[in-house]
Amino acid sequence: MRGIVTVLNTPFDQNGRVDDRALQRHAQLALEAGVAGFLVPAFASEVSVLTDEEKRRMVAAVVEVAKGKATVVGGGTADSQADRLRTGETLARLGCDVVLFSQPYASTDRYLAEIADLANACGLPL
């Protein structure tokens, strides 16, 4: 992949819920501007205050718009390896082309084993 991967701000409606349609409009505008991909969800998209369901809806909304036009990078950062594995599986199932994790380092062997486990869980190549 070559080009700009953008992080979309999360639009909320008047009731404080994620506005999926507005998010899709933002994604479409970004595609028209020439982005090569999207990172969703990401820290810059208010990820720390979103529920798991809101994150899944956001990813699904962006995947729907980007399908065949841009790469979708699923943001899979989580506090534990078990949570990263669950998140990675979900992101892959939702249609993300790539999954990005923030993986802590304990030792080289453990790090490499955990990365391999994540790739396997996502069904994505290393």
PDB file of N, CA and C in Angstrom, residues 40-116:
ATOM      1  N   VAL A  40      -9.185   2.433  11.564  1.00  0.00           N
ATOM      2  CA  VAL A  40     -10.422   2.546  12.324  1.00  0.00           C
ATOM      3  C   VAL A  40     -10.603   1.330  13.218  1.00  0.00           C
ATOM      4  N   PRO A  41     -10.960   1.453  14.471  1.00  0.00           N
ATOM      5  CA  PRO A  41     -10.914   2.679  15.250  1.00  0.00           C
ATOM      6  C   PRO A  41      -9.475   2.998  15.630  1.00  0.00           C
ATOM      7  N   ALA A  42      -9.248   4.227  15.981  1.00  0.00           N
ATOM      8  CA  ALA A  42      -7.915   4.678  16.368  1.00  0.00           C
ATOM      9  C   ALA A  42      -8.032   5.612  17.563  1.00  0.00           C
ATOM     10  N   PHE A  43      -6.912   5.828  18.237  1.00  0.00           N
ATOM     11  CA  PHE A  43      -6.936   6.700  19.405  1.00  0.00           C
ATOM     12  C   PHE A  43      -7.479   8.078  19.074  1.00  0.00           C
ATOM     13  N   ALA A  44      -7.201   8.560  17.880  1.00  0.00           N
ATOM     14  CA  ALA A  44      -7.669   9.886  17.476  1.00  0.00           C
ATOM     15  C   ALA A  44      -9.164   9.896  17.171  1.00  0.00           C
ATOM     16  N   SER A  45      -9.797   8.704  17.137  1.00  0.00           N
ATOM     17  CA  SER A  45     -11.232   8.678  16.866  1.00  0.00           C
ATOM     18  C   SER A  45     -12.024   8.361  18.128  1.00  0.00           C
ATOM     19  N   GLU A  46     -11.569   8.895  19.234  1.00  0.00           N
ATOM     20  CA  GLU A  46     -12.286   8.791  20.503  1.00  0.00           C
ATOM     21  C   GLU A  46     -12.468   7.341  20.957  1.00  0.00           C
ATOM     22  N   VAL A  47     -11.564   6.456  20.563  1.00  0.00           N
ATOM     23  CA  VAL A  47     -11.713   5.029  20.823  1.00  0.00           C
ATOM     24  C   VAL A  47     -11.855   4.710  22.306  1.00  0.00           C
ATOM     25  N   SER A  48     -11.240   5.490  23.165  1.00  0.00           N
ATOM     26  CA  SER A  48     -11.272   5.172  24.596  1.00  0.00           C
ATOM     27  C   SER A  48     -12.643   5.360  25.228  1.00  0.00           C
ATOM     28  N   VAL A  49     -13.534   6.103  24.578  1.00  0.00           N
ATOM     29  CA  VAL A  49     -14.862   6.328  25.156  1.00  0.00           C
ATOM     30  C   VAL A  49     -15.956   5.546  24.428  1.00  0.00           C
ATOM     31  N   LEU A  50     -15.587   4.767  23.423  1.00  0.00           N
ATOM     32  CA  LEU A  50     -16.573   4.024  22.648  1.00  0.00           C
ATOM     33  C   LEU A  50     -16.783   2.628  23.218  1.00  0.00           C
ATOM     34  N   THR A  51     -17.993   2.136  23.108  1.00  0.00           N
ATOM     35  CA  THR A  51     -18.272   0.752  23.497  1.00  0.00           C
ATOM     36  C   THR A  51     -17.759  -0.184  22.404  1.00  0.00           C
ATOM     37  N   ASP A  52     -17.651  -1.457  22.733  1.00  0.00           N
ATOM     38  CA  ASP A  52     -17.234  -2.429  21.724  1.00  0.00           C
ATOM     39  C   ASP A  52     -18.203  -2.433  20.548  1.00  0.00           C
ATOM     40  N   GLU A  53     -19.489  -2.331  20.827  1.00  0.00           N
ATOM     41  CA  GLU A  53     -20.497  -2.310  19.754  1.00  0.00           C
ATOM     42  C   GLU A  53     -20.310  -1.085  18.857  1.00  0.00           C
ATOM     43  N   GLU A  54     -20.041   0.079  19.444  1.00  0.00           N
ATOM     44  CA  GLU A  54     -19.821   1.288  18.637  1.00  0.00           C
ATOM     45  C   GLU A  54     -18.587   1.115  17.757  1.00  0.00           C
ATOM     46  N   LYS A  55     -17.532   0.533  18.296  1.00  0.00           N
ATOM     47  CA  LYS A  55     -16.323   0.297  17.503  1.00  0.00           C
ATOM     48  C   LYS A  55     -16.625  -0.633  16.332  1.00  0.00           C
ATOM     49  N   ARG A  56     -17.374  -1.718  16.594  1.00  0.00           N
ATOM     50  CA  ARG A  56     -17.726  -2.653  15.518  1.00  0.00           C
ATOM     51  C   ARG A  56     -18.550  -1.947  14.437  1.00  0.00           C
ATOM     52  N   ARG A  57     -19.511  -1.132  14.846  1.00  0.00           N
ATOM     53  CA  ARG A  57     -20.337  -0.414  13.874  1.00  0.00           C
ATOM     54  C   ARG A  57     -19.500   0.543  13.044  1.00  0.00           C
ATOM     55  N   MET A  58     -18.553   1.218  13.683  1.00  0.00           N
ATOM     56  CA  MET A  58     -17.680   2.138  12.952  1.00  0.00           C
ATOM     57  C   MET A  58     -16.869   1.394  11.899  1.00  0.00           C
ATOM     58  N   VAL A  59     -16.274   0.290  12.298  1.00  0.00           N
ATOM     59  CA  VAL A  59     -15.460  -0.487  11.355  1.00  0.00           C
ATOM     60  C   VAL A  59     -16.333  -0.958  10.195  1.00  0.00           C
ATOM     61  N   ALA A  60     -17.502  -1.512  10.504  1.00  0.00           N
ATOM     62  CA  ALA A  60     -18.394  -2.002   9.447  1.00  0.00           C
ATOM     63  C   ALA A  60     -18.792  -0.878   8.500  1.00  0.00           C
ATOM     64  N   ALA A  61     -19.052   0.306   9.042  1.00  0.00           N
ATOM     65  CA  ALA A  61     -19.459   1.439   8.209  1.00  0.00           C
ATOM     66  C   ALA A  61     -18.338   1.856   7.262  1.00  0.00           C
ATOM     67  N   VAL A  62     -17.112   1.901   7.760  1.00  0.00           N
ATOM     68  CA  VAL A  62     -15.982   2.308   6.924  1.00  0.00           C
ATOM     69  C   VAL A  62     -15.644   1.213   5.909  1.00  0.00           C
ATOM     70  N   VAL A  63     -15.689  -0.043   6.320  1.00  0.00           N
ATOM     71  CA  VAL A  63     -15.427  -1.147   5.388  1.00  0.00           C
ATOM     72  C   VAL A  63     -16.417  -1.094   4.227  1.00  0.00           C
ATOM     73  N   GLU A  64     -17.672  -0.815   4.528  1.00  0.00           N
ATOM     74  CA  GLU A  64     -18.690  -0.750   3.473  1.00  0.00           C
ATOM     75  C   GLU A  64     -18.353   0.303   2.424  1.00  0.00           C
ATOM     76  N   VAL A  65     -17.880   1.458   2.870  1.00  0.00           N
ATOM     77  CA  VAL A  65     -17.542   2.547   1.945  1.00  0.00           C
ATOM     78  C   VAL A  65     -16.238   2.257   1.199  1.00  0.00           C
ATOM     79  N   ALA A  66     -15.258   1.694   1.897  1.00  0.00           N
ATOM     80  CA  ALA A  66     -13.916   1.533   1.336  1.00  0.00           C
ATOM     81  C   ALA A  66     -13.755   0.286   0.471  1.00  0.00           C
ATOM     82  N   LYS A  67     -14.656  -0.643   0.583  1.00  0.00           N
ATOM     83  CA  LYS A  67     -14.509  -1.950  -0.078  1.00  0.00           C
ATOM     84  C   LYS A  67     -14.079  -1.796  -1.546  1.00  0.00           C
ATOM     85  N   GLY A  68     -12.898  -2.332  -1.845  1.00  0.00           N
ATOM     86  CA  GLY A  68     -12.380  -2.301  -3.205  1.00  0.00           C
ATOM     87  C   GLY A  68     -11.782  -0.972  -3.629  1.00  0.00           C
ATOM     88  N   LYS A  69     -11.861   0.031  -2.771  1.00  0.00           N
ATOM     89  CA  LYS A  69     -11.355   1.360  -3.128  1.00  0.00           C
ATOM     90  C   LYS A  69     -10.178   1.795  -2.270  1.00  0.00           C
ATOM     91  N   ALA A  70     -10.116   1.291  -1.042  1.00  0.00           N
ATOM     92  CA  ALA A  70      -9.053   1.684  -0.114  1.00  0.00           C
ATOM     93  C   ALA A  70      -8.856   0.575   0.901  1.00  0.00           C
ATOM     94  N   THR A  71      -7.678   0.539   1.487  1.00  0.00           N
ATOM     95  CA  THR A  71      -7.351  -0.442   2.515  1.00  0.00           C
ATOM     96  C   THR A  71      -7.947   0.002   3.845  1.00  0.00           C
ATOM     97  N   VAL A  72      -8.511  -0.940   4.579  1.00  0.00           N
ATOM     98  CA  VAL A  72      -8.994  -0.647   5.927  1.00  0.00           C
ATOM     99  C   VAL A  72      -8.073  -1.346   6.915  1.00  0.00           C
ATOM    100  N   VAL A  73      -7.450  -0.533   7.757  1.00  0.00           N
ATOM    101  CA  VAL A  73      -6.568  -1.021   8.807  1.00  0.00           C
ATOM    102  C   VAL A  73      -7.366  -0.996  10.102  1.00  0.00           C
ATOM    103  N   GLY A  74      -7.593  -2.147  10.683  1.00  0.00           N
ATOM    104  CA  GLY A  74      -8.332  -2.225  11.940  1.00  0.00           C
ATOM    105  C   GLY A  74      -7.410  -1.944  13.108  1.00  0.00           C
ATOM    106  N   GLY A  75      -7.810  -1.030  13.964  1.00  0.00           N
ATOM    107  CA  GLY A  75      -7.038  -0.708  15.161  1.00  0.00           C
ATOM    108  C   GLY A  75      -7.331  -1.725  16.246  1.00  0.00           C
ATOM    109  N   GLY A  76      -6.357  -2.599  16.527  1.00  0.00           N
ATOM    110  CA  GLY A  76      -6.595  -3.706  17.447  1.00  0.00           C
ATOM    111  C   GLY A  76      -5.922  -3.573  18.795  1.00  0.00           C
ATOM    112  N   THR A  77      -5.510  -2.396  19.180  1.00  0.00           N
ATOM    113  CA  THR A  77      -4.831  -2.221  20.454  1.00  0.00           C
ATOM    114  C   THR A  77      -5.775  -2.558  21.600  1.00  0.00           C
ATOM    115  N   ALA A  78      -5.267  -3.305  22.552  1.00  0.00           N
ATOM    116  CA  ALA A  78      -6.036  -3.674  23.740  1.00  0.00           C
ATOM    117  C   ALA A  78      -5.055  -3.934  24.879  1.00  0.00           C
ATOM    118  N   ASP A  79      -5.579  -3.998  26.094  1.00  0.00           N
ATOM    119  CA  ASP A  79      -4.721  -4.112  27.274  1.00  0.00           C
ATOM    120  C   ASP A  79      -4.087  -5.485  27.478  1.00  0.00           C
ATOM    121  N   SER A  80      -4.739  -6.545  27.057  1.00  0.00           N
ATOM    122  CA  SER A  80      -4.204  -7.885  27.282  1.00  0.00           C
ATOM    123  C   SER A  80      -4.125  -8.642  25.958  1.00  0.00           C
ATOM    124  N   GLN A  81      -3.320  -9.700  25.942  1.00  0.00           N
ATOM    125  CA  GLN A  81      -3.211 -10.512  24.742  1.00  0.00           C
ATOM    126  C   GLN A  81      -4.555 -11.158  24.420  1.00  0.00           C
ATOM    127  N   ALA A  82      -5.284 -11.602  25.417  1.00  0.00           N
ATOM    128  CA  ALA A  82      -6.599 -12.210  25.181  1.00  0.00           C
ATOM    129  C   ALA A  82      -7.536 -11.205  24.514  1.00  0.00           C
ATOM    130  N   ASP A  83      -7.515  -9.950  24.981  1.00  0.00           N
ATOM    131  CA  ASP A  83      -8.357  -8.915  24.372  1.00  0.00           C
ATOM    132  C   ASP A  83      -7.890  -8.589  22.955  1.00  0.00           C
ATOM    133  N   ARG A  84      -6.564  -8.570  22.731  1.00  0.00           N
ATOM    134  CA  ARG A  84      -6.056  -8.312  21.387  1.00  0.00           C
ATOM    135  C   ARG A  84      -6.490  -9.425  20.434  1.00  0.00           C
ATOM    136  N   LEU A  85      -6.447 -10.660  20.891  1.00  0.00           N
ATOM    137  CA  LEU A  85      -6.870 -11.782  20.050  1.00  0.00           C
ATOM    138  C   LEU A  85      -8.348 -11.661  19.683  1.00  0.00           C
ATOM    139  N   ARG A  86      -9.188 -11.363  20.671  1.00  0.00           N
ATOM    140  CA  ARG A  86     -10.630 -11.206  20.396  1.00  0.00           C
ATOM    141  C   ARG A  86     -10.872 -10.036  19.444  1.00  0.00           C
ATOM    142  N   THR A  87     -10.198  -8.941  19.698  1.00  0.00           N
ATOM    143  CA  THR A  87     -10.364  -7.759  18.853  1.00  0.00           C
ATOM    144  C   THR A  87      -9.898  -8.050  17.427  1.00  0.00           C
ATOM    145  N   GLY A  88      -8.760  -8.697  17.294  1.00  0.00           N
ATOM    146  CA  GLY A  88      -8.239  -9.023  15.971  1.00  0.00           C
ATOM    147  C   GLY A  88      -9.174  -9.928  15.196  1.00  0.00           C
ATOM    148  N   GLU A  89      -9.716 -10.925  15.857  1.00  0.00           N
ATOM    149  CA  GLU A  89     -10.682 -11.817  15.197  1.00  0.00           C
ATOM    150  C   GLU A  89     -11.887 -11.028  14.703  1.00  0.00           C
ATOM    151  N   THR A  90     -12.385 -10.134  15.541  1.00  0.00           N
ATOM    152  CA  THR A  90     -13.542  -9.320  15.164  1.00  0.00           C
ATOM    153  C   THR A  90     -13.223  -8.425  13.980  1.00  0.00           C
ATOM    154  N   LEU A  91     -12.084  -7.759  14.012  1.00  0.00           N
ATOM    155  CA  LEU A  91     -11.714  -6.850  12.923  1.00  0.00           C
ATOM    156  C   LEU A  91     -11.563  -7.593  11.602  1.00  0.00           C
ATOM    157  N   ALA A  92     -10.952  -8.760  11.652  1.00  0.00           N
ATOM    158  CA  ALA A  92     -10.803  -9.558  10.423  1.00  0.00           C
ATOM    159  C   ALA A  92     -12.175  -9.996   9.906  1.00  0.00           C
ATOM    160  N   ARG A  93     -13.040 -10.423  10.812  1.00  0.00           N
ATOM    161  CA  ARG A  93     -14.383 -10.870  10.416  1.00  0.00           C
ATOM    162  C   ARG A  93     -15.193  -9.722   9.805  1.00  0.00           C
ATOM    163  N   LEU A  94     -14.956  -8.504  10.283  1.00  0.00           N
ATOM    164  CA  LEU A  94     -15.675  -7.340   9.753  1.00  0.00           C
ATOM    165  C   LEU A  94     -15.157  -6.900   8.388  1.00  0.00           C
ATOM    166  N   GLY A  95     -14.009  -7.438   7.965  1.00  0.00           N
ATOM    167  CA  GLY A  95     -13.513  -7.130   6.626  1.00  0.00           C
ATOM    168  C   GLY A  95     -12.279  -6.254   6.558  1.00  0.00           C
ATOM    169  N   CYS A  96     -11.610  -6.043   7.687  1.00  0.00           N
ATOM    170  CA  CYS A  96     -10.378  -5.253   7.644  1.00  0.00           C
ATOM    171  C   CYS A  96      -9.318  -5.997   6.834  1.00  0.00           C
ATOM    172  N   ASP A  97      -8.573  -5.255   6.046  1.00  0.00           N
ATOM    173  CA  ASP A  97      -7.512  -5.828   5.223  1.00  0.00           C
ATOM    174  C   ASP A  97      -6.256  -6.094   6.035  1.00  0.00           C
ATOM    175  N   VAL A  98      -6.043  -5.275   7.049  1.00  0.00           N
ATOM    176  CA  VAL A  98      -4.850  -5.303   7.889  1.00  0.00           C
ATOM    177  C   VAL A  98      -5.310  -4.991   9.309  1.00  0.00           C
ATOM    178  N   VAL A  99      -4.590  -5.521  10.295  1.00  0.00           N
ATOM    179  CA  VAL A  99      -4.885  -5.174  11.679  1.00  0.00           C
ATOM    180  C   VAL A  99      -3.603  -4.637  12.308  1.00  0.00           C
ATOM    181  N   LEU A 100      -3.726  -3.520  13.005  1.00  0.00           N
ATOM    182  CA  LEU A 100      -2.592  -2.868  13.662  1.00  0.00           C
ATOM    183  C   LEU A 100      -2.738  -3.036  15.168  1.00  0.00           C
ATOM    184  N   PHE A 101      -1.699  -3.583  15.802  1.00  0.00           N
ATOM    185  CA  PHE A 101      -1.698  -3.779  17.243  1.00  0.00           C
ATOM    186  C   PHE A 101      -0.553  -3.003  17.864  1.00  0.00           C
ATOM    187  N   SER A 102      -0.757  -2.537  19.065  1.00  0.00           N
ATOM    188  CA  SER A 102       0.326  -2.040  19.896  1.00  0.00           C
ATOM    189  C   SER A 102       0.668  -3.194  20.819  1.00  0.00           C
ATOM    190  N   GLN A 103       1.790  -3.836  20.562  1.00  0.00           N
ATOM    191  CA  GLN A 103       2.159  -5.078  21.254  1.00  0.00           C
ATOM    192  C   GLN A 103       3.279  -4.794  22.239  1.00  0.00           C
ATOM    193  N   PRO A 104       3.066  -5.052  23.520  1.00  0.00           N
ATOM    194  CA  PRO A 104       4.146  -4.835  24.498  1.00  0.00           C
ATOM    195  C   PRO A 104       5.274  -5.850  24.312  1.00  0.00           C
ATOM    196  N   TYR A 105       6.452  -5.462  24.720  1.00  0.00           N
ATOM    197  CA  TYR A 105       7.614  -6.331  24.584  1.00  0.00           C
ATOM    198  C   TYR A 105       8.031  -6.831  25.961  1.00  0.00           C
ATOM    199  N   ALA A 106       8.113  -8.150  26.117  1.00  0.00           N
ATOM    200  CA  ALA A 106       8.611  -8.746  27.358  1.00  0.00           C
ATOM    201  C   ALA A 106       9.938  -9.451  27.082  1.00  0.00           C
ATOM    202  N   SER A 107       9.962 -10.228  26.017  1.00  0.00           N
ATOM    203  CA  SER A 107      11.181 -10.899  25.557  1.00  0.00           C
ATOM    204  C   SER A 107      10.988 -11.159  24.062  1.00  0.00           C
ATOM    205  N   THR A 108      12.070 -11.390  23.387  1.00  0.00           N
ATOM    206  CA  THR A 108      11.964 -11.627  21.942  1.00  0.00           C
ATOM    207  C   THR A 108      11.100 -12.841  21.649  1.00  0.00           C
ATOM    208  N   ASP A 109      11.314 -13.933  22.364  1.00  0.00           N
ATOM    209  CA  ASP A 109      10.528 -15.142  22.113  1.00  0.00           C
ATOM    210  C   ASP A 109       9.040 -14.918  22.371  1.00  0.00           C
ATOM    211  N   ARG A 110       8.725 -14.282  23.480  1.00  0.00           N
ATOM    212  CA  ARG A 110       7.310 -14.042  23.798  1.00  0.00           C
ATOM    213  C   ARG A 110       6.684 -13.088  22.782  1.00  0.00           C
ATOM    214  N   TYR A 111       7.408 -12.043  22.455  1.00  0.00           N
ATOM    215  CA  TYR A 111       6.909 -11.062  21.483  1.00  0.00           C
ATOM    216  C   TYR A 111       6.577 -11.738  20.149  1.00  0.00           C
ATOM    217  N   LEU A 112       7.513 -12.523  19.631  1.00  0.00           N
ATOM    218  CA  LEU A 112       7.306 -13.187  18.349  1.00  0.00           C
ATOM    219  C   LEU A 112       6.161 -14.198  18.414  1.00  0.00           C
ATOM    220  N   ALA A 113       6.046 -14.916  19.526  1.00  0.00           N
ATOM    221  CA  ALA A 113       4.957 -15.890  19.686  1.00  0.00           C
ATOM    222  C   ALA A 113       3.611 -15.181  19.725  1.00  0.00           C
ATOM    223  N   GLU A 114       3.529 -14.063  20.438  1.00  0.00           N
ATOM    224  CA  GLU A 114       2.267 -13.334  20.528  1.00  0.00           C
ATOM    225  C   GLU A 114       1.886 -12.717  19.182  1.00  0.00           C
ATOM    226  N   ILE A 115       2.859 -12.232  18.438  1.00  0.00           N
ATOM    227  CA  ILE A 115       2.584 -11.687  17.106  1.00  0.00           C
ATOM    228  C   ILE A 115       2.066 -12.806  16.193  1.00  0.00           C
ATOM    229  N   ALA A 116       2.695 -13.972  16.251  1.00  0.00           N
ATOM    230  CA  ALA A 116       2.241 -15.106  15.439  1.00  0.00           C
ATOM    231  C   ALA A 116       0.820 -15.517  15.834  1.00  0.00           C
TER     232      ALA A 116
END
